[in-house]
XYZ file of C-alpha atoms in Angstrom:
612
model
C -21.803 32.227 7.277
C -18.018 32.683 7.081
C -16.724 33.385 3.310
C -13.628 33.391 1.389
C -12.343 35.176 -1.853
C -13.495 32.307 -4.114
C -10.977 30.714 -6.148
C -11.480 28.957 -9.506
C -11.092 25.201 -8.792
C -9.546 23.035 -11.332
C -9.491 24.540 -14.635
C -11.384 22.316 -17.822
C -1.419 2.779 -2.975
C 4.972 -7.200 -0.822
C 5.476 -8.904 1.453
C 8.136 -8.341 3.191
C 13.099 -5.086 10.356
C 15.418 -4.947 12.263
C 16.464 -1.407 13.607
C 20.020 -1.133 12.634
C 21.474 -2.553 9.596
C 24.190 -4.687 11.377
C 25.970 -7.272 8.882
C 26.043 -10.905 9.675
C 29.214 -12.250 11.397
C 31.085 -14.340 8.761
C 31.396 -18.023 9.195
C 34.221 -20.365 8.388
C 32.887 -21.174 4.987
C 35.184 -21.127 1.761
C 35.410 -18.008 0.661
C 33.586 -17.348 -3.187
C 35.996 -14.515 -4.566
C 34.683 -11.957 -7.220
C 33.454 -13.544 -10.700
C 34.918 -12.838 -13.759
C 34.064 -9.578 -15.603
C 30.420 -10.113 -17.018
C 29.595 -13.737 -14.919
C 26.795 -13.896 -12.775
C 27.879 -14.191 -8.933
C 26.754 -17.132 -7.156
C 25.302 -14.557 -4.635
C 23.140 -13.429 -7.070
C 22.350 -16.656 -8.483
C 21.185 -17.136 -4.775
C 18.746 -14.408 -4.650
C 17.314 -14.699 -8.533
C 16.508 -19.036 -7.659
C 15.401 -17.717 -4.274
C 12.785 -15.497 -6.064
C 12.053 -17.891 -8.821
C 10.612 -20.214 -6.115
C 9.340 -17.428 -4.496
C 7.312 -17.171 -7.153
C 5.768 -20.180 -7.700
C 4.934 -20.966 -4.636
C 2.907 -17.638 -4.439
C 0.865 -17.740 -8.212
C -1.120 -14.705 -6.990
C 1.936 -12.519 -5.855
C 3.759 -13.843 -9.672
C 0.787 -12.506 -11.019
C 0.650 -8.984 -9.803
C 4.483 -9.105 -10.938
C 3.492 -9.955 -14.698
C 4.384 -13.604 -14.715
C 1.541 -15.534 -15.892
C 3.334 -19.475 -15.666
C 1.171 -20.407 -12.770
C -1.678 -18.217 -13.269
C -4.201 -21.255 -12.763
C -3.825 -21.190 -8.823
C -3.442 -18.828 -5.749
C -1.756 -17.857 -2.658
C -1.881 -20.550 0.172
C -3.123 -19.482 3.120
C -3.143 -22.792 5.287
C -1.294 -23.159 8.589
C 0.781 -25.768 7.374
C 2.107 -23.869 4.139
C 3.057 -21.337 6.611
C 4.982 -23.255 9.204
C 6.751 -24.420 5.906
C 7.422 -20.983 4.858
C 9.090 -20.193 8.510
C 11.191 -23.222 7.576
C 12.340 -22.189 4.544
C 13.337 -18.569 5.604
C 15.086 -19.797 8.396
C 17.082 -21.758 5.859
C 17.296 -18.515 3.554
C 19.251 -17.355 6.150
C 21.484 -20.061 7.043
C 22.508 -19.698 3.113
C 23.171 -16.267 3.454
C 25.020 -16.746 5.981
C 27.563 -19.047 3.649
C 28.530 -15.965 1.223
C 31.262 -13.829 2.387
C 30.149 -10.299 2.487
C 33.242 -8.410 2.573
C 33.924 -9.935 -1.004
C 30.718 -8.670 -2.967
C 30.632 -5.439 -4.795
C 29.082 -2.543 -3.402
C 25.697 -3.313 -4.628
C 25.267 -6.556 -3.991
C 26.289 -5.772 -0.623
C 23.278 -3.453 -0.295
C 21.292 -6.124 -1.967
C 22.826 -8.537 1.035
C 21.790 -6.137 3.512
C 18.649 -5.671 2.475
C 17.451 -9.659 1.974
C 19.077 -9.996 5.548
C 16.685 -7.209 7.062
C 13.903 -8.987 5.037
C 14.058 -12.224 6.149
C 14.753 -10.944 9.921
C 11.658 -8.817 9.786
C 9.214 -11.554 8.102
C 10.551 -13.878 10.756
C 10.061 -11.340 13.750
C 6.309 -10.653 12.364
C 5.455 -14.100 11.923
C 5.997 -14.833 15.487
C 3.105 -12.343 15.935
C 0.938 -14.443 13.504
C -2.267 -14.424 15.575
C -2.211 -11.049 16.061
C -2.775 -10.464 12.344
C -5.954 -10.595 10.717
C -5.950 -12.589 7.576
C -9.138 -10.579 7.085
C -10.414 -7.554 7.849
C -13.096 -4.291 6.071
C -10.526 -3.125 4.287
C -8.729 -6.269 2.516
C -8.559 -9.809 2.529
C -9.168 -12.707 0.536
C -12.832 -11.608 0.338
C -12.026 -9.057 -1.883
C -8.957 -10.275 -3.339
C -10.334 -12.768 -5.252
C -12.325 -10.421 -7.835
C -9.944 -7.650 -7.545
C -7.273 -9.830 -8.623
C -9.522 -11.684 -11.341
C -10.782 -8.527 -12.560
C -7.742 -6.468 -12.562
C -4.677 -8.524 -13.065
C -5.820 -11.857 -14.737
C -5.420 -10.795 -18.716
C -7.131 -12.817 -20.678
C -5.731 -12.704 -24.508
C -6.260 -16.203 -25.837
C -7.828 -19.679 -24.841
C -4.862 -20.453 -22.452
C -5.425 -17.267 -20.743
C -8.924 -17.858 -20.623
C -8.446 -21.759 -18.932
C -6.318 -20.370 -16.714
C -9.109 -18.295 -15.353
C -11.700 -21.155 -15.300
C -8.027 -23.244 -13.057
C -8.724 -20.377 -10.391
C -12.386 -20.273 -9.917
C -12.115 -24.612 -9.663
C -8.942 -23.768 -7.021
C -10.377 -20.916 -5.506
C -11.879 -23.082 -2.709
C -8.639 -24.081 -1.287
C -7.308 -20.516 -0.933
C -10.732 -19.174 0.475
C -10.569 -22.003 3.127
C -7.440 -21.410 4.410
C -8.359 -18.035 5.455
C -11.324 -19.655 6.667
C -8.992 -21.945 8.530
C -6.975 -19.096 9.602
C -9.986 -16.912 11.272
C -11.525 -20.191 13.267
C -7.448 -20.777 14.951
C -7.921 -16.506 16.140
C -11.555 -17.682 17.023
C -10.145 -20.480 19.395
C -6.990 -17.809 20.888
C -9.342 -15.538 21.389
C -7.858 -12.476 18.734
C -10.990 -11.521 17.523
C -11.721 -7.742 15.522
C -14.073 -4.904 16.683
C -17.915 -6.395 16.896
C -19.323 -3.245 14.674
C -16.645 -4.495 11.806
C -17.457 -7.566 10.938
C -20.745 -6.506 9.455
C -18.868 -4.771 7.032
C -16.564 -7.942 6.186
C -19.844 -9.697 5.487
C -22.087 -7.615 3.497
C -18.877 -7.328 0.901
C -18.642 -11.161 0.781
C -21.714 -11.465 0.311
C -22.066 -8.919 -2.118
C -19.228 -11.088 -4.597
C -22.083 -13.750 -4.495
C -24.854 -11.951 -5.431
C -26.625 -11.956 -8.898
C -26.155 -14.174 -11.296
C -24.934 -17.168 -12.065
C -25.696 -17.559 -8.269
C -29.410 -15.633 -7.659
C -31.279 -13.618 -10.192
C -30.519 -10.324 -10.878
C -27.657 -8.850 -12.862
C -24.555 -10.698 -13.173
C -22.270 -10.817 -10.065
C -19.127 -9.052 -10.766
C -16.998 -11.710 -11.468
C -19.056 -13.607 -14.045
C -19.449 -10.011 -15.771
C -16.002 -9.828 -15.955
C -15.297 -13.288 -17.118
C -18.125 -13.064 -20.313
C -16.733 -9.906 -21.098
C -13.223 -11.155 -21.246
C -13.722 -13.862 -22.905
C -16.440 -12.732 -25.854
C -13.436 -9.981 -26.248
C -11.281 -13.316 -27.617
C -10.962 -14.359 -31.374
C -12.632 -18.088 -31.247
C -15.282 -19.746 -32.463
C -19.336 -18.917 -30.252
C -19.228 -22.720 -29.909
C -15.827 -22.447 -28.035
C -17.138 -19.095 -25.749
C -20.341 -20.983 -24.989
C -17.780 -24.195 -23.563
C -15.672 -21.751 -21.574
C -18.697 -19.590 -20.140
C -20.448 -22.780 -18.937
C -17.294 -24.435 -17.535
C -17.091 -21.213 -15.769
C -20.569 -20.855 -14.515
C -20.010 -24.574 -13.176
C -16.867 -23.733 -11.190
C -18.438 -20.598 -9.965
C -21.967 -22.491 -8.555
C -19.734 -25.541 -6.833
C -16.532 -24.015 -6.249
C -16.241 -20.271 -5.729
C -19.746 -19.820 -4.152
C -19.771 -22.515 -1.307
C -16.163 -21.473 -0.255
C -17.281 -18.186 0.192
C -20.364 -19.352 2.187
C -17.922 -21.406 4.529
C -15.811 -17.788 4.609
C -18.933 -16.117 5.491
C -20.019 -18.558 8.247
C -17.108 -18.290 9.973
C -17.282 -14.258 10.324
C -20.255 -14.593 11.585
C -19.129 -17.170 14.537
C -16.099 -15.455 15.082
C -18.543 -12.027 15.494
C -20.411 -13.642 18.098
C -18.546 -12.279 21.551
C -16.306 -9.977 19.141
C -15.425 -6.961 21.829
C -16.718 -3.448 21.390
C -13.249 -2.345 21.791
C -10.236 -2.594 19.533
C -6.946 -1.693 20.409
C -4.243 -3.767 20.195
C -3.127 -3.617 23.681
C -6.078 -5.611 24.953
C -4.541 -9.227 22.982
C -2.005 -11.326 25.069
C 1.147 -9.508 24.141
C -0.631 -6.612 22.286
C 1.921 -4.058 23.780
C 5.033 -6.121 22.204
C 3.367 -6.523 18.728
C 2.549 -2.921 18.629
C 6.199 -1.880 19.395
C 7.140 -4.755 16.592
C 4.762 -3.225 13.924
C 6.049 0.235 14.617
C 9.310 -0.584 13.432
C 8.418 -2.750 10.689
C 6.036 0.658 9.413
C 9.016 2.988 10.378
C 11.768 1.231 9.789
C 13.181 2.962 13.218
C 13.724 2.673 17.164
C 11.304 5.668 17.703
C 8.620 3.981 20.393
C 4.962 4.898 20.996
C 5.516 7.931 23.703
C 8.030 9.433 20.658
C 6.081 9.246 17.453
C 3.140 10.548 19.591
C 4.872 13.628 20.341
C 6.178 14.264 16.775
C 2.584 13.677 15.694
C 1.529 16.213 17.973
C 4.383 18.707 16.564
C 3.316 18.428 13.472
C -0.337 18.769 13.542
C 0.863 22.052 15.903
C 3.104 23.016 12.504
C 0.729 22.501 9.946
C -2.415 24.358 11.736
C -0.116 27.527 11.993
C 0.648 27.297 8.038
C -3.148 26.764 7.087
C -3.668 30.056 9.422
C -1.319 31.942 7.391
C -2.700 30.874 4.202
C -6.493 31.359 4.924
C -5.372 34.652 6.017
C -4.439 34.856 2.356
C -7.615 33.927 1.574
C -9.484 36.746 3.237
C -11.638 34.650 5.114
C -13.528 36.007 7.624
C -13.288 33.609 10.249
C -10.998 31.022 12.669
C -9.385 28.075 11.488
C -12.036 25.904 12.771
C -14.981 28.118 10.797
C -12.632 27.157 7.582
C -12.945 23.351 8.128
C -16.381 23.651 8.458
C -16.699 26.372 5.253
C -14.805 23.755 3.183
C -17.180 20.465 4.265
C -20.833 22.555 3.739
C -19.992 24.672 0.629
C -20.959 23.062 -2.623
C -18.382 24.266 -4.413
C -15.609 21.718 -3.469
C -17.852 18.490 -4.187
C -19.238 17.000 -7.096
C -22.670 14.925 -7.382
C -23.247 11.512 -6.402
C -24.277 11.141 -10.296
C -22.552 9.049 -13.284
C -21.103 12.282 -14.629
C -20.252 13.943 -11.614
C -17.804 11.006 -10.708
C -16.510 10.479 -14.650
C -16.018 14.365 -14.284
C -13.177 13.513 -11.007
C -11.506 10.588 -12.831
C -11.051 12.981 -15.838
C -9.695 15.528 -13.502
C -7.546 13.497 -11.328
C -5.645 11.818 -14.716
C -5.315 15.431 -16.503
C -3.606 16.600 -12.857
C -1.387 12.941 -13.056
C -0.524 14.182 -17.037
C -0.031 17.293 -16.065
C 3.275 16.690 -14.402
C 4.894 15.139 -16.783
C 6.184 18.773 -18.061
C 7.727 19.205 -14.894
C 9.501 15.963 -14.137
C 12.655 16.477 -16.139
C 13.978 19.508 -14.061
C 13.515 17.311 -10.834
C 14.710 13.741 -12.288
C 17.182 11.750 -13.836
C 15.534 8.580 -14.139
C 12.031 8.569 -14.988
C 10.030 5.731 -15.911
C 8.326 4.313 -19.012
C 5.229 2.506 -17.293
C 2.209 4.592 -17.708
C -0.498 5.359 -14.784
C -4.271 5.057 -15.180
C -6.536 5.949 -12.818
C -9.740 4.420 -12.449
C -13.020 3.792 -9.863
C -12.731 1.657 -7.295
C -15.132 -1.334 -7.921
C -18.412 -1.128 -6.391
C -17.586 -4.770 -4.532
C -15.089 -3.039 -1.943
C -15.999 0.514 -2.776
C -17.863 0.757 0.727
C -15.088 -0.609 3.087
C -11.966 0.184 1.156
C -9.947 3.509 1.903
C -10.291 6.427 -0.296
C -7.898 5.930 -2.944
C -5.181 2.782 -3.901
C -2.312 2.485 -5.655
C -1.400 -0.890 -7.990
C 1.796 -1.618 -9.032
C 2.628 -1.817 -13.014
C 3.293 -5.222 -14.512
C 7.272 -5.316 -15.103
C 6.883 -6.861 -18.752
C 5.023 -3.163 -19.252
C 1.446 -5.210 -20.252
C -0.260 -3.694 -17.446
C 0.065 -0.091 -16.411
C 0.101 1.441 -12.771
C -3.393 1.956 -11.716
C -4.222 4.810 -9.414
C -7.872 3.910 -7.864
C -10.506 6.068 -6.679
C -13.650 5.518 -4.114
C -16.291 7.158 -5.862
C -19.295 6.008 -3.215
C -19.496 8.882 -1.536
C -18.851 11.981 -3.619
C -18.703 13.573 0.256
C -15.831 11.957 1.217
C -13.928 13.316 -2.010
C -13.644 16.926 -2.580
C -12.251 18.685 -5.154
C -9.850 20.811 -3.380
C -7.595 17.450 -2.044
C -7.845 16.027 -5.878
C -4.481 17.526 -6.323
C -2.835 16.545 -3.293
C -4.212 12.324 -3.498
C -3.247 12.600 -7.248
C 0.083 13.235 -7.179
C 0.746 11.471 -3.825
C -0.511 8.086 -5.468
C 0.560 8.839 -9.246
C 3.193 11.410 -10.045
C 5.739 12.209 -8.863
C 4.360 10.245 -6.033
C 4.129 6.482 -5.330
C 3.842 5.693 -9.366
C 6.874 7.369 -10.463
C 8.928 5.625 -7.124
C 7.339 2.001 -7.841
C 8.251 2.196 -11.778
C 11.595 3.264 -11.401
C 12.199 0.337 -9.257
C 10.656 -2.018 -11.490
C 12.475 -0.938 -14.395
C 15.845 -1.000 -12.976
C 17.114 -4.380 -14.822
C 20.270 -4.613 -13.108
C 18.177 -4.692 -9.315
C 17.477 -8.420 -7.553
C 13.698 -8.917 -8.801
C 13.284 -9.059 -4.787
C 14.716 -5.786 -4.105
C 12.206 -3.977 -6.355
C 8.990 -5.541 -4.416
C 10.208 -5.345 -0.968
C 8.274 -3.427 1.313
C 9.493 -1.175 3.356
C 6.237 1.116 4.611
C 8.329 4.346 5.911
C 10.442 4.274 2.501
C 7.395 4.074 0.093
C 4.461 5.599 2.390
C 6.985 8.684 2.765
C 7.759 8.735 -0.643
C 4.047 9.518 -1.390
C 3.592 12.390 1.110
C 7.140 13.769 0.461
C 5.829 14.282 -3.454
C 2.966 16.078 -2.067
C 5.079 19.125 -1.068
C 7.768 18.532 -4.025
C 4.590 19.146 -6.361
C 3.808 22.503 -4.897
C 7.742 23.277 -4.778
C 7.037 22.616 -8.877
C 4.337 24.847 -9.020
C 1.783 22.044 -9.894
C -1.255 22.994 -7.163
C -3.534 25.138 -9.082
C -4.809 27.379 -6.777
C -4.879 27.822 -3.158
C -7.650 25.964 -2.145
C -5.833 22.738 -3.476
C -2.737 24.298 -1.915
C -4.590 23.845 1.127
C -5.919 20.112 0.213
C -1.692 19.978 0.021
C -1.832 21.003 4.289
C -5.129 18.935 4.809
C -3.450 15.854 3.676
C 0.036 16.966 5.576
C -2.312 17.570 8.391
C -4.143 14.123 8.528
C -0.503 12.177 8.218
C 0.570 14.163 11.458
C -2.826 12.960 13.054
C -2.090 9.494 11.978
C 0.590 9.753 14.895
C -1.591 11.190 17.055
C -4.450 8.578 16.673
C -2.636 5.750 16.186
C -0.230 5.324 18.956
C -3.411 7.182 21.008
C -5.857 3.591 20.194
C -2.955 1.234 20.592
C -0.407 3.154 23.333
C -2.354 5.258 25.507
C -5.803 3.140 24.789
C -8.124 5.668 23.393
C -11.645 4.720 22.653
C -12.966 5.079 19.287
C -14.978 8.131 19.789
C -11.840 9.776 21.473
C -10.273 9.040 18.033
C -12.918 10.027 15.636
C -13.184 13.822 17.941
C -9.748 14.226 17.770
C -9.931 13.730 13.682
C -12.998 15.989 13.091
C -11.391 19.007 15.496
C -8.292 18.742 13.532
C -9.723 18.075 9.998
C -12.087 19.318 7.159
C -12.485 15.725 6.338
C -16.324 14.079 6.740
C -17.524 11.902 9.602
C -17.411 8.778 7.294
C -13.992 9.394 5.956
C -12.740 9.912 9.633
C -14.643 6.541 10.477
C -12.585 4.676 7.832
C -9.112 6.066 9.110
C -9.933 4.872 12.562
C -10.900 1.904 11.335
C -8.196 1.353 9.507
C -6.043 2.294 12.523
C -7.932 -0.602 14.217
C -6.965 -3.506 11.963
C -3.292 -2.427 10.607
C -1.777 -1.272 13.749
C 1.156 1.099 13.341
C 0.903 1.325 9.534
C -0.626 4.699 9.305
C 2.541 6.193 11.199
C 4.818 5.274 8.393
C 4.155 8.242 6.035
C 5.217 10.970 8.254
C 7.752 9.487 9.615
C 9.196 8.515 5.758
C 8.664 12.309 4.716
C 10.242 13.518 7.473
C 13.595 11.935 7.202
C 13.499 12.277 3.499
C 13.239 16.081 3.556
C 15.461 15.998 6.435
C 18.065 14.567 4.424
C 17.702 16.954 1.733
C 18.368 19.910 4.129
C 21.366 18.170 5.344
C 22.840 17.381 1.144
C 21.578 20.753 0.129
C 23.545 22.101 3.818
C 26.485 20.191 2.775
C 26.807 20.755 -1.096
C 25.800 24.555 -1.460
C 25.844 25.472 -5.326
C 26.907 21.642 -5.923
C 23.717 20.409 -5.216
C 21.310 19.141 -7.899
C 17.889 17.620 -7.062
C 18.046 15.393 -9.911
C 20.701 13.418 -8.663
C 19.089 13.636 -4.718
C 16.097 12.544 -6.481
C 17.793 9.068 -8.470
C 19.627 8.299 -5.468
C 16.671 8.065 -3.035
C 15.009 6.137 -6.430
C 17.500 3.907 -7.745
C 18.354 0.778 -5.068
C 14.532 -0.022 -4.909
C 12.510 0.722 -1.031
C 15.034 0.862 1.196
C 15.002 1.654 5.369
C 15.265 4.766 6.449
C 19.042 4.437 8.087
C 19.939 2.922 4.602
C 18.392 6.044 2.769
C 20.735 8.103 5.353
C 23.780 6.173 4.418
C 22.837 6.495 0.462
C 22.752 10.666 0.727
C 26.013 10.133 2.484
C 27.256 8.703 0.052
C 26.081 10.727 -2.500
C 27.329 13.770 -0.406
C 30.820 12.260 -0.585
C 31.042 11.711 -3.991
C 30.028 14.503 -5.010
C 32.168 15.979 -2.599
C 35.624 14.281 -3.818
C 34.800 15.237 -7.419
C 34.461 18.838 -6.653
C 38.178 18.479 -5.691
C-alpha cells in the first residue's frame, strides 16, 4: 500500500438578479431633496416600514432575525399568500420608482440599487414557481418545523413558553400549504427524482415518532419543549398545564398535518422519473439559465462556467501533485485519494466520544483564529459562533455541515452545525478547511459584520446574494492558510480538497442540468476527482438535483473576490492594506459581484487621491 511521511493531525451555512446594475429611469414625480442633518429620509423610512411588514407577515423569517412579536405563528406557504406577495412587490417597485435617485447620498443609493435588484430577481424567480420544490431531502417545511422550534424559539418565561404551544396549534396551516404546494407540481407534472422521495419521508416520519405520538422515547420536539419549559421559574402546577396543552396541540395539530404532508409525497412519488435534471420540465433550460444568475450574480451561461469548472479542477490537481510530492508519498495522485479514504488515521469512530472529540476540535480551530483576525480586519464582530451536531431528525439527508445566522439583539449566537452520522463522511484532515469556511474568518465573521452594522437597511443585511456569501466562505479558506492557520499539511490539503470539490461543483452541475448527465456520470466524475466517500458524493449530486445552479456560486464568488484583490493590490503597491480590502468587501452587507467590483474601485480611488 502507498504511504506518506505521517503528519501529526490536529494537536490536543433570505430570501431574496438582474445582470447589470442599471438604475431606474426617473419619473415625473416631485422631487424629495436631502433631509436635514440628522432626519431620517423618507427613502429610508420606505425601506425600514417595508421591512417592518416584511416581518410580520413572515413570523418565522422575524424569528431567525431575533424579533420575537409574532413568534406564535409561521411562514405562509399557500398559493394565495403568494400571488399576494407578487402583488405587493410589484407595488414595492412602483414606490421605488417615486424617489429620485440622483438626490440620495451615496449609500442610500447603494441601498436603492440593491432593493431594486432584489425585488427584480424575486419577481424573475417567482415566475419559475413550479419549478421550485417547496420540499425536497435536504430542507423544507418537514424539517423546518423542529429545527426552528428547537433552535430559534427561546423560551425564557410563560409568554415565551405560550408562544410555543401558538405554533404547534398553527402549525397545521403552514404544513398544509406546502402540502398544497406539492399536489399543484403533482397536477403540472414537476415532480423530484423517484429514489428521493424516500428520503423526504422517512425524515417526516421520523418528527412523528415516539412519544406523545407512539411509545418509545419522546419525539424530538416534545423533548425539546419539556426541557424548555421545566428550565422556567413557575410553579409544577403551571409546567404540568403547559406540557399537556402542548401534548394536545401536538396529537391534533402537528401530527395529522404532517400525515397529510406525508401522504402527499407519497402520491406525488408514484410516476416520479428516475431522472432529474432540470432540462427535462417545460422550460427547464430557461429556469436553469435564470438560477445561474441569481447563484452568480453574472451573465456567465452554462457552456462558460463549465469550462472554468474544468480549469480549475485542472489547477487544483497540479497543486495537490506538488504538495504530496512534499509529502513523500510513494504513489500518483489518484493512489493519494484512495490513501486518505482507507487509512484510519484521518477518521474518528462512529462512537459518542469520537464525535464530541470533532465538535471540540472544530470550535478550538474556530477560537483559534481569533489571534489572527486583527492583522487582516478592521471591523470584526461581537456575535460569538458555536458549533454544534446536526440533529439526528435531518442528520441523514442534510449536507455535511450548516451555517445559522446570529440573532441581531446578540441573544442567540452564530451556530456552525456538523453531520455527525457518518464519521466516514467527515475526516479529520478537511476539519480545518469546513471550520473556517463556515465560522471564521469565513461565513460567521461576513454574516456578523453585516448584522451589526446599525447604520445598514435591516434588509440589506439579510439579502441573499449566493456568489457574494457562498464565495465569501471559500475565499476564507485560502485567506486562513495565507494566516498560517492550517496545522499541518494534510489539512493543507483538506484546504485543496475542498477548493477541488467547488471547481467540480461547475463541472457537475451545469453537466446534470446543461449537457444532461445521468447521475452515475455525476457521482464517477466526483469519486475520480475526489478523496471524498461514495455517500458524501451521493449527497452533492443530490443536492445538485434539487437546487439547480446553487452549487456554482462559491467558485464563482471566490474567484472574483481574489481577482479583485490582485487588481487593488496591482493598483496600490505599498498603499495597499488588507484590512481596509477586507471592511470594504464586509461593510455594505452581500452585495453582487459587479457591485463588489465597483466598491474596490472605489476604494482604489480613494485611496488613490489621498496618496496625492
Amino acid at each position: 500500500m502507498a504511504t506518506a511521511r505521517p503528519v501529526q493531525l490536529f494537536g490536543a451555512l433570505l430570501i431574496l438578479f438582474s445582470s447589470s446594475c442599471t438604475e431606474l429611469s426617473r419619473r415625473d414625480a416631485p422631487s424629495l431633496g436631502n433631509p436635514p442633518a440628522g432626519a431620517v429620509s423618507e427613502f429610508r423610512v420606505f425601506l425600514d416600514q417595508a421591512w417592518d411588514e416584511d416581518l410580520e407577515l413572515h413570523p418565522l423569517t422575524a424569528s431567525y432575525v431575533g424579533v420575537t412579536e409574532y413568534q406564535g405563528s409561521w411562514n405562509s406557504l399557500d398559493e394565495e399568500f403568494l400571488n399576494r406577495e407578487r402583488v405587493r412587490m410589484q407595488r414595492r417597485l412602483a414606490r421605488l420608482a417615486s424617489f429620485d435617485r440622483e438626490l440620495l447620498d451615496p449609500q442610500e443609493q447603494l441601498s436603492f440599487d440593491l432593493y431594486k435588484l432584489d425585488l427584480e430577481r424575486r419577481l424573475a424567480s417567482d415566475n419559475f414557481r413550479l419549478h421550485q420544490f417547496v420540499i425536497q431531502p435536504h430542507q423544507g417545511p418537514h424539517t423546518e418545523v423542529p429545527a426552528a422550534l428547537i433552535n430559534v424559539h427561546r423560551v425564557s418565561d410563560l409568554a415565551d413558553a405560550r408562544d410555543y404551544i401558538s405554533r404547534l396549534r398553527n402549525v397545521d396551516a403552514f404544513l398544509d400549504g406546502a402540502t398544497e404546494q406539492i399536489d399543484r407540481r403533482t397536477s403540472a407534472g414537476f415532480r423530484l427524482a423517484d429514489w428521493q422521495y424516500p428520503l423526504m419521508i422517512a425524515t417526516a416520519r421520523e418528527v412523528v415518532t415516539g412519544a406523545p405520538f407512539s411509545d418509545g422515547n419522546d419525539s424530538v420536539i416534545w423533548r425539546d419543549f419539556k426541557a424548555k419549559v421545566d428550565a422556567l421559574a413557575v410553579s409544577g402546577a403551571q409546567k404540568k398545564l403547559l406540557k399537556d396543552q402542548a401534548r394536545r396541540a401536538l396529537l391534533t395539530k402537528l401530527n395529522p398535518a404532517y400525515e397529510r404532508l406525508i401522504a402527499s409525497l407519497e402520491r406525488q412519488a408514484e410516476g416520479a422519473p428516475d431522472v432529474a435534471g432540470i432540462w427535462r420540465l417545460p422550460d427547464g433550460d430557461q429556469f436553469y439559465e435564470q438560477r445561474l444568475r441569481w447563484h452568480t450574480t453574472t451573465d456567465l451561461d452554462a457552456n462558460q462556467i463549465h469550462e472554468i469548472g474544468l480549469r480549475e479542477v485542472a489547477r487544483v490537481r497540479q497543486e495537490m501533485g506538488a504538495l504530496i510530492a512534499d509529502l513523500e508519498f510513494a504513489g500518483e495522485l489518484q493512489d493519494f485519494f484512495s490513501f486518505l479514504r482507507d487509512d484510519p488515521q484521518f477518521y474518528l469512530r462512529n462512537n459518542t466520544e469520537d464525535r464530541q472529540i470533532y465538535l471540540n476540535g472544530a470550535q478550538a480551530l474556530i477560537d483559534d483564529v481569533y489571534r489572527a483576525l486583527p492583522g487582516a480586519f478592521g471591523k470584526l464582530p461581537t456575535a460569538e459562533i458555536v458549533v454544534r451536531r446536526l440533529e439526528p431528525f435531518r442528520e441523514r439527508s442534510a449536507g455535511r455541515v450548516l451555517y445559522s445566522l446570529p440573532s441581531a439583539d446578540g441573544s442567540r449566537p452564530g451556530i456552525y452545525y456538523v453531520s455527525l452520522y457518518e464519521m466516514s463522511s467527515m475526516p479529520v484532515y478537511q476539519m480545518a478547511a469546513l471550520a473556517f469556511h463556515q465560522g471564521l474568518p469565513g461565513r460567521h465573521l461576513q454574516s456578523a459584520v453585516s448584522i451589526e452594522q446599525t447604520e445598514l437597511p435591516s434588509f440589506q443585511k439579510y439579502t441573499s446574494f449566493s456568489a457574494y456569501t457562498e464565495g465569501w466562505g471559500l475565499y476564507s479558506e485560502t485567506l486562513a492558510g495565507e494566516l498560517g492557520l492550517y496545522r499541518d499539511p494534510y489539512s493543507e490539503f483538506g484546504h485543496l480538497v475542498s477548493e477541488l470539490w467547488r471547481a467540480c461543483h461547475l463541472v457537475v452541475d451545469t453537466g446534470i442540468h446543461s449537457q444532461r448527465w445521468s447521475r452515475e456520470k455525476a457521482l464517477a466524475y466526483l469519486l475520480s476527482n475526489s478523496p471524498n466517500s461514495k455517500v458524501d458524493a451521493m449527497k452533492a449530486v443530490e443536492r445538485y438535483l434539487v437546487l439547480p445552479g446553487q452549487s456554482t456560486s462559491s467558485l464563482i464568488g471566490k474567484l472574483k473576490i481574489m481577482e479583485l484583490r490582485e487588481k487593488a493590490r496591482d493598483a496600490l503597491g505599498d498603499e495597499f492594506d488588507l484590512r481596509d480590502f477586507h471592511d470594504a468587501v464586509l461593510e455594505d452587507g452581500p452585495v453582487p459581484l459587479a457591485i463588489l467590483e465597483a466598491k474596490i474601485d472605489s476604494l482604489i480611488e480613494s485611496v488613490q487621491l489621498e496618496s496625492f
